[in-house]
Tab-separated table of C-alpha atoms and ligand atoms in Angstrom:
chain	number	residue	atom	x	y	z
A	1	MET	CA	43.360	40.401	-38.022
A	2	ALA	CA	42.291	37.814	-35.473
A	3	GLU	CA	45.568	36.493	-33.794
A	4	VAL	CA	44.829	32.511	-34.212
A	5	VAL	CA	46.229	30.325	-31.468
A	6	VAL	CA	46.151	26.546	-32.301
A	7	VAL	CA	46.208	23.866	-29.257
A	8	GLU	CA	46.358	21.014	-27.876
A	9	ASP	CA	43.023	20.856	-26.956
A	10	GLU	CA	40.444	22.288	-24.379
A	11	ARG	CA	42.629	21.857	-21.144
A	12	ALA	CA	45.597	23.533	-23.314
A	13	ALA	CA	42.907	26.775	-24.482
A	14	GLY	CA	41.823	26.426	-19.917
A	15	GLU	CA	45.484	26.826	-19.147
A	16	LEU	CA	45.914	30.466	-21.722
A	17	VAL	CA	42.675	31.730	-21.070
A	18	ALA	CA	43.256	32.028	-17.337
A	19	GLY	CA	47.328	32.489	-17.348
A	20	SER	CA	45.139	35.637	-19.445
A	21	ILE	CA	42.627	36.960	-17.598
A	22	VAL	CA	45.265	36.096	-13.718
A	23	SER	CA	47.460	38.820	-15.424
A	24	LEU	CA	44.186	41.571	-15.953
A	25	ILE	CA	42.854	40.978	-12.116
A	26	ARG	CA	46.695	41.463	-11.073
A	27	GLN	CA	46.689	44.626	-12.819
A	28	LYS	CA	43.128	45.629	-12.465
A	29	PRO	CA	41.275	43.665	-9.076
A	30	ASP	CA	37.971	44.976	-9.665
A	31	ALA	CA	37.942	43.897	-13.682
A	32	VAL	CA	35.266	43.090	-15.273
A	33	LEU	CA	34.868	39.455	-17.441
A	34	GLY	CA	32.256	39.275	-20.519
A	35	LEU	CA	30.868	35.846	-19.648
A	36	ALA	CA	29.838	32.807	-22.182
A	37	THR	CA	28.005	30.024	-20.942
A	38	GLY	CA	27.389	26.704	-23.170
A	39	SER	CA	30.220	23.551	-23.847
A	40	THR	CA	32.955	26.242	-24.586
A	41	PRO	CA	34.605	27.898	-22.128
A	42	LEU	CA	34.517	25.342	-19.431
A	43	ALA	CA	38.163	24.675	-19.183
A	44	SER	CA	38.926	27.996	-19.170
A	45	TYR	CA	36.443	28.327	-15.713
A	46	ARG	CA	37.882	25.658	-14.723
A	47	ALA	CA	41.307	26.733	-15.412
A	48	LEU	CA	40.912	29.470	-13.810
A	49	ALA	CA	39.515	29.130	-10.533
A	50	ALA	CA	42.864	26.419	-10.105
A	51	ARG	CA	44.434	29.107	-10.311
A	52	ILE	CA	42.651	31.293	-8.013
A	53	GLY	CA	42.280	28.644	-5.568
A	54	ALA	CA	46.593	27.870	-5.365
A	55	GLU	CA	47.405	30.979	-5.739
A	56	SER	CA	45.174	33.238	-3.750
A	57	ILE	CA	44.109	35.333	-5.490
A	58	ASP	CA	41.421	37.434	-4.700
A	59	VAL	CA	38.768	38.164	-6.496
A	60	ARG	CA	36.222	39.385	-4.675
A	61	GLY	CA	35.971	42.852	-6.428
A	62	VAL	CA	35.729	41.423	-10.246
A	63	ARG	CA	33.039	42.149	-12.101
A	64	GLY	CA	31.446	40.085	-14.995
A	65	PHE	CA	27.954	40.417	-17.222
A	66	ALA	CA	26.588	37.272	-19.573
A	67	LEU	CA	26.348	37.296	-23.068
A	68	ASP	CA	22.436	36.164	-22.924
A	69	GLU	CA	19.771	34.602	-21.380
A	70	TYR	CA	16.814	32.349	-22.215
A	71	VAL	CA	13.349	34.553	-22.846
A	72	GLY	CA	10.608	33.356	-20.104
A	73	LEU	CA	12.311	30.028	-18.085
A	74	PRO	CA	11.082	29.983	-14.400
A	75	ASP	CA	13.200	31.519	-11.601
A	76	GLY	CA	15.512	28.939	-10.917
A	77	HIS	CA	15.387	26.820	-14.116
A	78	PRO	CA	18.935	25.108	-14.097
A	79	GLU	CA	19.377	25.861	-17.347
A	80	SER	CA	18.388	29.288	-17.192
A	81	TYR	CA	22.109	30.895	-17.880
A	82	ARG	CA	21.476	33.334	-14.831
A	83	ALA	CA	21.842	29.113	-12.410
A	84	VAL	CA	24.580	28.075	-14.690
A	85	ILE	CA	26.785	31.097	-14.807
A	86	THR	CA	26.253	31.047	-10.279
A	87	ARG	CA	26.830	27.433	-11.362
A	88	GLU	CA	30.361	26.951	-13.149
A	89	VAL	CA	31.756	30.458	-12.898
A	90	VAL	CA	30.157	32.152	-9.284
A	91	GLU	CA	30.780	29.972	-7.856
A	92	PRO	CA	33.890	27.813	-7.788
A	93	LEU	CA	35.476	31.665	-8.647
A	94	GLY	CA	34.379	32.530	-5.855
A	95	LEU	CA	32.771	35.545	-7.616
A	96	THR	CA	30.487	38.349	-5.540
A	97	PRO	CA	26.940	37.771	-6.723
A	98	GLU	CA	26.082	40.552	-6.728
A	99	LEU	CA	28.837	41.923	-9.067
A	100	VAL	CA	27.784	39.288	-11.692
A	101	ARG	CA	24.981	40.596	-14.080
A	102	VAL	CA	22.636	37.589	-16.507
A	103	PRO	CA	20.709	39.833	-19.459
A	104	ASN	CA	16.869	39.638	-17.136
A	105	GLY	CA	15.092	37.451	-19.448
A	106	ASP	CA	11.759	38.071	-17.659
A	107	PRO	CA	8.935	38.531	-19.685
A	108	ALA	CA	7.696	41.506	-17.916
A	109	THR	CA	10.222	43.250	-17.788
A	110	ILE	CA	11.785	42.844	-21.512
A	111	GLU	CA	11.012	45.861	-23.185
A	112	HIS	CA	13.829	47.388	-21.366
A	113	ALA	CA	16.367	44.485	-20.208
A	114	GLY	CA	18.515	45.253	-22.831
A	115	ALA	CA	18.659	49.124	-22.180
A	116	ASP	CA	18.982	48.161	-18.583
A	117	TYR	CA	21.840	45.704	-19.167
A	118	GLU	CA	23.827	48.401	-22.336
A	119	ALA	CA	23.355	51.037	-19.056
A	120	ALA	CA	24.811	48.231	-15.962
A	121	ILE	CA	27.811	47.745	-19.095
A	122	THR	CA	27.985	51.141	-19.945
A	123	ALA	CA	28.015	52.273	-16.073
A	124	ALA	CA	31.129	48.872	-15.060
A	125	GLY	CA	33.187	50.703	-17.670
A	126	GLY	CA	33.000	48.568	-20.360
A	127	VAL	CA	34.353	44.659	-20.526
A	128	ASP	CA	38.226	44.642	-20.551
A	129	LEU	CA	37.777	40.523	-20.605
A	130	GLN	CA	34.750	38.966	-23.450
A	131	ILE	CA	35.500	35.161	-23.743
A	132	LEU	CA	33.200	33.953	-26.532
A	133	GLY	CA	32.118	30.091	-27.925
A	134	ILE	CA	30.627	30.727	-31.980
A	135	GLY	CA	27.479	27.891	-32.309
A	136	ARG	CA	27.358	26.200	-35.538
A	137	THR	CA	25.828	28.659	-37.141
A	138	GLY	CA	28.571	31.335	-36.738
A	139	HIS	CA	26.672	32.839	-33.992
A	140	ILE	CA	28.478	35.382	-31.100
A	141	GLY	CA	26.292	35.579	-27.761
A	142	PHE	CA	22.930	34.464	-29.526
A	143	ASN	CA	23.445	36.905	-32.268
A	144	GLU	CA	22.681	34.866	-35.172
A	145	PRO	CA	22.596	34.961	-38.655
A	146	GLY	CA	21.169	38.688	-39.436
A	147	SER	CA	22.192	39.861	-37.047
A	148	SER	CA	23.823	44.217	-37.488
A	149	LEU	CA	26.581	44.499	-36.799
A	150	ALA	CA	25.745	47.700	-34.651
A	151	SER	CA	23.246	46.026	-33.102
A	152	LEU	CA	23.145	46.370	-29.032
A	153	THR	CA	21.645	44.051	-26.254
A	154	ARG	CA	17.697	43.291	-27.368
A	155	VAL	CA	16.068	39.663	-27.846
A	156	LYS	CA	16.648	37.881	-30.655
A	157	THR	CA	14.570	34.150	-31.871
A	158	LEU	CA	17.074	31.411	-31.707
A	159	THR	CA	17.455	29.284	-35.008
A	160	GLU	CA	15.984	25.787	-35.406
A	161	PRO	CA	20.095	24.234	-35.207
A	162	THR	CA	20.987	26.651	-32.344
A	163	ARG	CA	17.280	25.230	-30.508
A	164	VAL	CA	18.290	21.539	-31.646
A	165	ASP	CA	22.090	21.493	-30.312
A	166	ASN	CA	20.854	23.210	-27.072
A	167	ALA	CA	18.805	20.550	-26.844
A	168	ARG	CA	20.493	18.277	-25.331
A	169	PHE	CA	20.546	20.748	-22.035
A	170	PHE	CA	16.481	20.567	-20.911
A	171	ASP	CA	14.382	17.047	-21.424
A	172	SER	CA	12.201	17.708	-24.645
A	173	PRO	CA	14.056	19.903	-27.497
A	174	GLU	CA	10.029	22.111	-27.494
A	175	ASP	CA	11.925	22.928	-24.224
A	176	VAL	CA	14.272	24.890	-25.261
A	177	PRO	CA	12.952	28.263	-25.287
A	178	MET	CA	11.922	30.425	-28.447
A	179	HIS	CA	13.951	33.403	-28.080
A	180	CYS	CA	16.450	35.416	-26.151
A	181	ILE	CA	18.516	38.609	-25.248
A	182	THR	CA	21.471	38.207	-25.802
A	183	GLN	CA	24.523	41.892	-25.630
A	184	GLY	CA	24.790	42.845	-29.500
A	185	ILE	CA	26.822	42.511	-32.026
A	186	GLY	CA	28.216	46.429	-31.440
A	187	THR	CA	27.952	45.400	-27.093
A	188	ILE	CA	30.805	42.587	-28.331
A	189	LEU	CA	33.301	44.709	-29.992
A	190	ARG	CA	32.831	47.801	-27.352
A	191	ALA	CA	34.504	45.319	-25.575
A	192	ARG	CA	38.689	45.949	-24.908
A	193	HIS	CA	39.718	41.865	-25.858
A	194	LEU	CA	37.879	39.106	-27.506
A	195	VAL	CA	38.719	35.658	-26.356
A	196	LEU	CA	37.426	33.460	-28.756
A	197	LEU	CA	37.179	29.482	-27.576
A	198	ALA	CA	36.076	27.152	-30.888
A	199	PHE	CA	36.790	23.323	-31.272
A	200	GLY	CA	36.073	20.333	-32.578
A	201	ASP	CA	35.024	19.496	-36.505
A	202	ALA	CA	31.891	20.954	-36.031
A	203	LYS	CA	33.324	23.919	-35.660
A	204	ALA	CA	35.552	24.698	-38.259
A	205	GLU	CA	33.538	25.780	-40.794
A	206	ALA	CA	32.536	28.697	-38.812
A	207	VAL	CA	35.540	29.681	-37.696
A	208	ALA	CA	37.219	29.803	-40.825
A	209	ALA	CA	34.128	32.123	-41.479
A	210	ALA	CA	34.431	34.001	-39.259
A	211	VAL	CA	38.486	34.603	-39.067
A	212	GLU	CA	38.721	34.754	-42.581
A	213	GLY	CA	35.347	34.984	-44.668
A	214	GLY	CA	34.250	38.254	-45.520
A	215	VAL	CA	32.658	40.543	-43.102
A	216	SER	CA	28.818	40.529	-42.610
A	217	ALA	CA	25.929	39.923	-40.874
A	218	SER	CA	25.427	36.250	-41.988
A	219	GLN	CA	28.281	35.666	-40.292
A	220	PRO	CA	28.072	36.659	-36.414
A	221	GLY	CA	31.315	35.981	-35.556
A	222	SER	CA	33.279	37.851	-39.027
A	223	ALA	CA	32.719	40.551	-36.873
A	224	ILE	CA	35.853	39.917	-34.301
A	225	GLN	CA	38.052	41.599	-38.214
A	226	LEU	CA	36.494	44.679	-36.560
A	227	HIS	CA	38.146	44.559	-33.777
A	228	PRO	CA	41.984	46.020	-32.655
A	229	HIS	CA	42.190	42.214	-30.374
A	230	ALA	CA	40.728	39.023	-30.954
A	231	THR	CA	42.590	36.522	-29.912
A	232	VAL	CA	40.721	32.994	-31.264
A	233	ILE	CA	42.077	29.830	-29.989
A	234	VAL	CA	41.367	26.588	-31.585
A	235	ASP	CA	42.532	22.606	-31.163
A	236	GLU	CA	43.558	21.188	-34.880
A	237	ALA	CA	40.840	20.460	-35.677
A	238	ALA	CA	38.479	23.766	-35.373
A	239	ALA	CA	41.546	24.669	-36.766
A	240	SER	CA	41.195	22.782	-39.569
A	241	ARG	CA	39.380	24.391	-42.412
A	242	LEU	CA	41.768	27.745	-41.758
A	243	ALA	CA	43.580	28.430	-44.848
A	244	ASN	CA	46.553	30.447	-43.358
A	245	LEU	CA	46.773	27.716	-40.817
A	246	GLU	CA	50.630	27.426	-41.180
A	247	TYR	CA	50.925	31.942	-40.968
A	248	TYR	CA	49.534	31.714	-37.403
A	249	ARG	CA	51.004	28.701	-36.288
A	250	HIS	CA	54.581	31.189	-37.355
A	251	ALA	CA	53.055	34.367	-35.982
A	252	TRP	CA	52.494	32.128	-32.542
A	253	ALA	CA	55.548	30.006	-32.637
A	254	ASN	CA	58.160	33.589	-32.385
A	255	LYS	CA	55.545	35.841	-30.956
A	256	PRO	CA	57.595	37.737	-28.088
A	257	ALA	CA	57.165	36.401	-24.671
A	258	TRP	CA	56.342	39.918	-23.551
A	259	GLN	CA	52.716	40.009	-25.417
A	260	GLY	CA	50.829	37.232	-23.740
A	261	ILE	CA	47.432	36.671	-26.250
B	1	LIG	P1	28.614	26.181	-27.049
B	1	LIG	O1	28.627	26.500	-27.917
B	1	LIG	O2	30.305	26.137	-26.079
B	1	LIG	O3	28.299	24.603	-26.132
B	1	LIG	O4	29.602	24.433	-28.063
B	1	LIG	C1	29.002	27.576	-28.387
B	1	LIG	C2	27.842	28.527	-29.078
B	1	LIG	O5	26.588	28.022	-28.770
B	1	LIG	O6	27.963	29.747	-28.845
């Protein structure tokens, strides 16, 4: 079972995630982080940047792999995930840009971009800690419902609800690309620690399905139940549909401090 931690707000979640990443980097200065985009992880990146600054943590050797990228956005487009990861993660954290990879969404090389990305993750020794958001559709990365639980990095077609959700980042809904390249569910499951974050009512159903529903390709988030070390950090609103909520609170309140998340 995934560990469920209910926190007061995104800021508190960010502190928890930042604490876990800081201990990882202290033990392993060339740690490999799995990076999510979207609004959900932003508080974690801010908290982590603050800790790195305040404690002068050397992050020059830290490596990163983004979960996904749109296919076909022009180079340098501000909403490409390459640009978002540079703006929200690489620059504020002071990471070494060459050590942070994003899947390549260039249509000219897309046929082998998935295999190339898998090879790069393997060459790096795998992801140590993977940050995940979850979409209203239940997607993790851009693995929409129906994605094989064994899938590797490949091109996917976005669902219309996901394109509508992401339209806020573009001038018009039609500008949201139809295709993406995303780490597969099988890729994500190989990371050594999964940290799934979700905030707000709109995510409550997807969180309940991921944590307590049947494991199914129809609910890609439910794949976390197959992982030996998955942590789900949610606010009260996102936790509101969980049947075993009281047990999760009890377990967290009584967790030995040395275990961390
Ligand atoms: P959000 O997206 O963080 O912008 O809500 C999450 C996701 O789609 O995975």
